[in-house]
mmCIF file with all atom_site columns, C-alpha atoms in Angstrom:
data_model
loop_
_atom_site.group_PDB
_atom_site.id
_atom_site.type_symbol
_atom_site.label_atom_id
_atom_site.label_alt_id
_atom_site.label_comp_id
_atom_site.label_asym_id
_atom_site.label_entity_id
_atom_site.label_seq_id
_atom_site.pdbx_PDB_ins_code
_atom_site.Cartn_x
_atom_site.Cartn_y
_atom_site.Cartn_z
_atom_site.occupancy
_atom_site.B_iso_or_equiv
_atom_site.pdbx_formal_charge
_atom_site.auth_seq_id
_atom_site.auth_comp_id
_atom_site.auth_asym_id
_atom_site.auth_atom_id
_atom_site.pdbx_PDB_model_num
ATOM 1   C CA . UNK Y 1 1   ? 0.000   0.000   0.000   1.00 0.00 ? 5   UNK Y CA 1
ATOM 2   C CA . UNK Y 1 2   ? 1.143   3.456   -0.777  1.00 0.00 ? 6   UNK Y CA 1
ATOM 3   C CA . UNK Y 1 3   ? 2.341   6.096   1.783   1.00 0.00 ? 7   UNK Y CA 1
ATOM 4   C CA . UNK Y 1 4   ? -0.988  8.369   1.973   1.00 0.00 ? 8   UNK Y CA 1
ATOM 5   C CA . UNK Y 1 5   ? -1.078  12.086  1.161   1.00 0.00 ? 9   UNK Y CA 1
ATOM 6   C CA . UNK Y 1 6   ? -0.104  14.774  3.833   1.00 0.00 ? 10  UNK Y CA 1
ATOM 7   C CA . UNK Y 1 7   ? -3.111  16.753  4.303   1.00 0.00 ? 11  UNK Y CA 1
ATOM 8   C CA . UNK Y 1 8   ? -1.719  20.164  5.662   1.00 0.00 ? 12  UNK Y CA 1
ATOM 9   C CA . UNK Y 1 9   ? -2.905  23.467  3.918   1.00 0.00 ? 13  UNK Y CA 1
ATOM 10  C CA . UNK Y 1 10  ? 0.800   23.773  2.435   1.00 0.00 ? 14  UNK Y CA 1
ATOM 11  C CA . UNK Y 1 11  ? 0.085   20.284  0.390   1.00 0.00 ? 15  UNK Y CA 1
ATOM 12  C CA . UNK Y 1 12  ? -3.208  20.214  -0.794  1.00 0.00 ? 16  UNK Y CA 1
ATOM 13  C CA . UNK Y 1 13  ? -2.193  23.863  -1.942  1.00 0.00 ? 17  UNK Y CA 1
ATOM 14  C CA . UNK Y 1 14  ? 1.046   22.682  -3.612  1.00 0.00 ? 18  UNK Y CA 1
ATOM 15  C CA . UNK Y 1 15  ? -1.234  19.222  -5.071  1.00 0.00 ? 19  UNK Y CA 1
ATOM 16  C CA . UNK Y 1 16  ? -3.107  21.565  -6.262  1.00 0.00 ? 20  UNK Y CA 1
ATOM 17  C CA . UNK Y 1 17  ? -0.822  23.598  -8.042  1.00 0.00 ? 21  UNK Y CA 1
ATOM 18  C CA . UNK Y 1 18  ? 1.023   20.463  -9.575  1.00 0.00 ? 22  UNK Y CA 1
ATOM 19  C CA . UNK Y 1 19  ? -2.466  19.257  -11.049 1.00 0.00 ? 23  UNK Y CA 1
ATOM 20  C CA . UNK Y 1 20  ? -2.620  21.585  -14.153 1.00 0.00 ? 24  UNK Y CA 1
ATOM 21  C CA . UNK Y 1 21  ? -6.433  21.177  -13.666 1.00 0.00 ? 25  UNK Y CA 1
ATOM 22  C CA . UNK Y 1 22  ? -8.144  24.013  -15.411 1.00 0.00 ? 26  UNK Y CA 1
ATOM 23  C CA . UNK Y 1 23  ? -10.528 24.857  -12.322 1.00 0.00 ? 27  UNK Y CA 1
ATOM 24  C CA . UNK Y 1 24  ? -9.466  23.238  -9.149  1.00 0.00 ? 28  UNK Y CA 1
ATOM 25  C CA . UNK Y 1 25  ? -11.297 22.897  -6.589  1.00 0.00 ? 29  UNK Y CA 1
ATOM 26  C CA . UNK Y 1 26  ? -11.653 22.650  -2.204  1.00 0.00 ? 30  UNK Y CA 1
ATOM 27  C CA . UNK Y 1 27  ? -13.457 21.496  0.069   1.00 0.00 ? 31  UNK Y CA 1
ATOM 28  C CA . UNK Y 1 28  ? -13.074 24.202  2.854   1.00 0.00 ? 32  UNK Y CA 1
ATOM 29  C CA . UNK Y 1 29  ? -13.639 23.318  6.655   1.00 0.00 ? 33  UNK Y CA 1
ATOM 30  C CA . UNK Y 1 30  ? -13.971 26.473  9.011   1.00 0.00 ? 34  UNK Y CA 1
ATOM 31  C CA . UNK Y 1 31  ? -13.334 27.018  12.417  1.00 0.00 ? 35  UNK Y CA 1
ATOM 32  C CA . UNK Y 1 32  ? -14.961 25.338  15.090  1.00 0.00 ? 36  UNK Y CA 1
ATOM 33  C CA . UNK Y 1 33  ? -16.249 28.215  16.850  1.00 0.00 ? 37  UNK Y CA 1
ATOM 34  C CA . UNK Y 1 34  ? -17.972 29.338  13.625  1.00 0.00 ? 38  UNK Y CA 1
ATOM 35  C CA . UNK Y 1 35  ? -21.957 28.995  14.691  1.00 0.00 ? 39  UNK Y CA 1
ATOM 36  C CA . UNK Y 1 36  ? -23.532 26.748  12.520  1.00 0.00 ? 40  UNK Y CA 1
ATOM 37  C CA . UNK Y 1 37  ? -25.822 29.673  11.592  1.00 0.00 ? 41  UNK Y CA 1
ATOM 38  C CA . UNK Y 1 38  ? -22.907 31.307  10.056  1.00 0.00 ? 42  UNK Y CA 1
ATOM 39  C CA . UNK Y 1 39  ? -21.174 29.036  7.907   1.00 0.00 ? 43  UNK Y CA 1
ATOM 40  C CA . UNK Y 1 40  ? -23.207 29.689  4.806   1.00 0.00 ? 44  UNK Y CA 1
ATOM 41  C CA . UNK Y 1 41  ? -22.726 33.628  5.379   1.00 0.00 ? 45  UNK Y CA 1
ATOM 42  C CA . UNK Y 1 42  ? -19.265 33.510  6.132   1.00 0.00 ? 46  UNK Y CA 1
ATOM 43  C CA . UNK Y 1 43  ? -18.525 31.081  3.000   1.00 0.00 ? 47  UNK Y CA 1
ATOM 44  C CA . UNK Y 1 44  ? -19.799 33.679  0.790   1.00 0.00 ? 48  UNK Y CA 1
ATOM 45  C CA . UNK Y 1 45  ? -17.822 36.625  3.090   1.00 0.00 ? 49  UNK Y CA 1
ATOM 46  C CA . UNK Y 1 46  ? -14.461 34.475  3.235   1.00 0.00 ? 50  UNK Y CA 1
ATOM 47  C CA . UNK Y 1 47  ? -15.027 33.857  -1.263  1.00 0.00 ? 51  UNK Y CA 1
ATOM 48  C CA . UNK Y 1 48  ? -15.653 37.338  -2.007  1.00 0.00 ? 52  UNK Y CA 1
ATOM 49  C CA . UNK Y 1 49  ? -12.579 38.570  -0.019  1.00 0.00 ? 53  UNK Y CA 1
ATOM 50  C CA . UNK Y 1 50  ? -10.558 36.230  -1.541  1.00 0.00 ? 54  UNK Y CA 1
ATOM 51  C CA . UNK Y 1 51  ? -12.013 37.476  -5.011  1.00 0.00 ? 55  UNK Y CA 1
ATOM 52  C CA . UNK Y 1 52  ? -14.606 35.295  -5.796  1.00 0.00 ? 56  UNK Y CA 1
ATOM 53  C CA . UNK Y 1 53  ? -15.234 32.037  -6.882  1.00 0.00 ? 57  UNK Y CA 1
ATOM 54  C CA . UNK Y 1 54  ? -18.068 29.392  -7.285  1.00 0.00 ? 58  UNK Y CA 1
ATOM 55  C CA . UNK Y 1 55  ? -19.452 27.975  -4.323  1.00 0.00 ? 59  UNK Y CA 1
ATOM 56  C CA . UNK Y 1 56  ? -20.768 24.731  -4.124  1.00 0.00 ? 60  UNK Y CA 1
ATOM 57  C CA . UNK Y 1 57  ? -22.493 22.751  -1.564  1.00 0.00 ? 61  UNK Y CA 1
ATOM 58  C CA . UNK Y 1 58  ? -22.322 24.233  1.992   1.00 0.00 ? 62  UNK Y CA 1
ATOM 59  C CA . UNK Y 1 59  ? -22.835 22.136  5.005   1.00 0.00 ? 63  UNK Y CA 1
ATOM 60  C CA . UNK Y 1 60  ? -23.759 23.909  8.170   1.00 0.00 ? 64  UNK Y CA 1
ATOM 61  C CA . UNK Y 1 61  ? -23.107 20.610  9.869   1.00 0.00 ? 65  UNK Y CA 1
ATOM 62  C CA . UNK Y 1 62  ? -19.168 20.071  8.978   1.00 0.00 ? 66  UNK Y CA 1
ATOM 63  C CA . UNK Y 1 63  ? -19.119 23.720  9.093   1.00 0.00 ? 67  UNK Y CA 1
ATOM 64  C CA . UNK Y 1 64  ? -17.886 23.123  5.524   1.00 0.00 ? 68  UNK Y CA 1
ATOM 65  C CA . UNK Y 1 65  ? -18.049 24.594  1.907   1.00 0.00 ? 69  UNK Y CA 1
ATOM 66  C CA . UNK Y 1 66  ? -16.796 23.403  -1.844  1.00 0.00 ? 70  UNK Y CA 1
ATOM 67  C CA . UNK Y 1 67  ? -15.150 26.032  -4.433  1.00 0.00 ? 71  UNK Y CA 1
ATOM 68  C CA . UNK Y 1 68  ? -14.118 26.194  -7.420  1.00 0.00 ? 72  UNK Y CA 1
ATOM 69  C CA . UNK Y 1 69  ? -11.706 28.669  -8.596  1.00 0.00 ? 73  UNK Y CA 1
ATOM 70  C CA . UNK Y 1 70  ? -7.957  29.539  -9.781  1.00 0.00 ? 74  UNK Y CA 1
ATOM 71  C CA . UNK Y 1 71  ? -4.910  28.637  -7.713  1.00 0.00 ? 75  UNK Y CA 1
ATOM 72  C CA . UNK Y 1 72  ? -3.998  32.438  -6.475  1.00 0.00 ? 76  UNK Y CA 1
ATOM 73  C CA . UNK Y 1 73  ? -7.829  33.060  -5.179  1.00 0.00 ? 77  UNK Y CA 1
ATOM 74  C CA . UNK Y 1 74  ? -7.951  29.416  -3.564  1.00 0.00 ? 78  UNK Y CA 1
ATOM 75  C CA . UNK Y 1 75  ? -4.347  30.211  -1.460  1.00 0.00 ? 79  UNK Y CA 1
ATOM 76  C CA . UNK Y 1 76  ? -6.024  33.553  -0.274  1.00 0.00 ? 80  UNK Y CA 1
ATOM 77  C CA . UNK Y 1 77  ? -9.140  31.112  0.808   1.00 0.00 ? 81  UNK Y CA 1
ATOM 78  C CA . UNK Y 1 78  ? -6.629  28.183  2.677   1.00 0.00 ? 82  UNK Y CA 1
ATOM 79  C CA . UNK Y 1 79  ? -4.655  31.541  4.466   1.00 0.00 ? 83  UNK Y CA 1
ATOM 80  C CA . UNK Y 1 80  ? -8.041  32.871  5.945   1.00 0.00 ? 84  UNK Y CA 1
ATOM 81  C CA . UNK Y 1 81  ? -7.359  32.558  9.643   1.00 0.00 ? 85  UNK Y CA 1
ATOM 82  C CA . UNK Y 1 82  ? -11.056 31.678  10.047  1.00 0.00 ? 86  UNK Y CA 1
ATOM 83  C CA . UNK Y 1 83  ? -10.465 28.351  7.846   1.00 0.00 ? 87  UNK Y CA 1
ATOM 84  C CA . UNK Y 1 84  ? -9.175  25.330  9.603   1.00 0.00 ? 88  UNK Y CA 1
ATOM 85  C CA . UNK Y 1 85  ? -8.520  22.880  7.352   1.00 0.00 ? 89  UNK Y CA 1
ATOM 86  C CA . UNK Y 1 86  ? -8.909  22.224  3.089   1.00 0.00 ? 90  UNK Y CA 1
ATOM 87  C CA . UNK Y 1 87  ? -9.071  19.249  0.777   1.00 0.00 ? 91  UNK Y CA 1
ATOM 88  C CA . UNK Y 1 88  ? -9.165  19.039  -2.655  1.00 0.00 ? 92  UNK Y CA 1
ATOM 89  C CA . UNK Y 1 89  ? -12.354 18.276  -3.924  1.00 0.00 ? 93  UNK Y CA 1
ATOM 90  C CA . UNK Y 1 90  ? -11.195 15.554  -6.753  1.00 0.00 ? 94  UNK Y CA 1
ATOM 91  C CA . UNK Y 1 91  ? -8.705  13.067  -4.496  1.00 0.00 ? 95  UNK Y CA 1
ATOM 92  C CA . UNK Y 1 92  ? -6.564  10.679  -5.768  1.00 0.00 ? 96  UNK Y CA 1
ATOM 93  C CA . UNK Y 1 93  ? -7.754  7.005   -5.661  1.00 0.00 ? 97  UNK Y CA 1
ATOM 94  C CA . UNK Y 1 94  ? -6.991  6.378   -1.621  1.00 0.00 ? 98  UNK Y CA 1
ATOM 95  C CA . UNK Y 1 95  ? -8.655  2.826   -1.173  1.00 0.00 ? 99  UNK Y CA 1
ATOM 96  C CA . UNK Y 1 96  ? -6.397  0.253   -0.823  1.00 0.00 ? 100 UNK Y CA 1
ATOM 97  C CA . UNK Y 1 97  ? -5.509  -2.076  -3.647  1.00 0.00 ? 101 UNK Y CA 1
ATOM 98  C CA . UNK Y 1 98  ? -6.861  -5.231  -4.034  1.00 0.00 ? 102 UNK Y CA 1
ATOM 99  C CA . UNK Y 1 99  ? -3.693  -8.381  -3.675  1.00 0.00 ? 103 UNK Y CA 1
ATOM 100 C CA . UNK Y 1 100 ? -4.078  -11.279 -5.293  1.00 0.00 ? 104 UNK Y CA 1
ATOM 101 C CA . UNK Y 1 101 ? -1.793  -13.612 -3.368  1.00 0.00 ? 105 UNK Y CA 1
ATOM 102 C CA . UNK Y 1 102 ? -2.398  -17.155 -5.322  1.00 0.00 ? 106 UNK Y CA 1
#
């Protein structure tokens, strides 16, 4: 089995980067202190400041959102002190491999 991905803002930013993808993409996780009453309103605040984008799904629950933008607007998103975490929103196969030991 491969050696998984490191997930710190840093890597998905530089995976990102390396992709050539046309429009990549992140799933963005906020703070925890962020109410879930703001997560929708502060997706849109953090996006705009950043320069805009295209905001996908929001969930209130994982106090999460999905964008879709270019590389320079989504580094401004990952370095908003307000977002804890990011993942890219196409991932790399990370299942294990099936073995067929005969």
């Amino acid at each position: 089995m491969g050696q998984s991905p490191n997930w710190e803002k840093a890597d998905v930013m530089k995976h990102l980067e390396q992709s050539g993808s046309a429009e990549p993409g992140l799933q963005v996780f906020l703070s925890e202190d962020v109410p879930n009453s703001e997560v929708e309103t502060l997706a849109h605040e953090i996006v705009k400041t950043a320069g805009g984008a295209s905001i996908g799904p929001v969930s209130r629950i994982a106090k999460s959102f999905a964008v879709h933008g270019d590389v320079s607007m989504l580094r401004k998103i990952a370095g908003d002190s307000r977002v804890k975490s990011i993942l890219p929103t196409a991932v790399d196969d990370i299942l294990p491999k099936p073995r067929h030991d005969s």
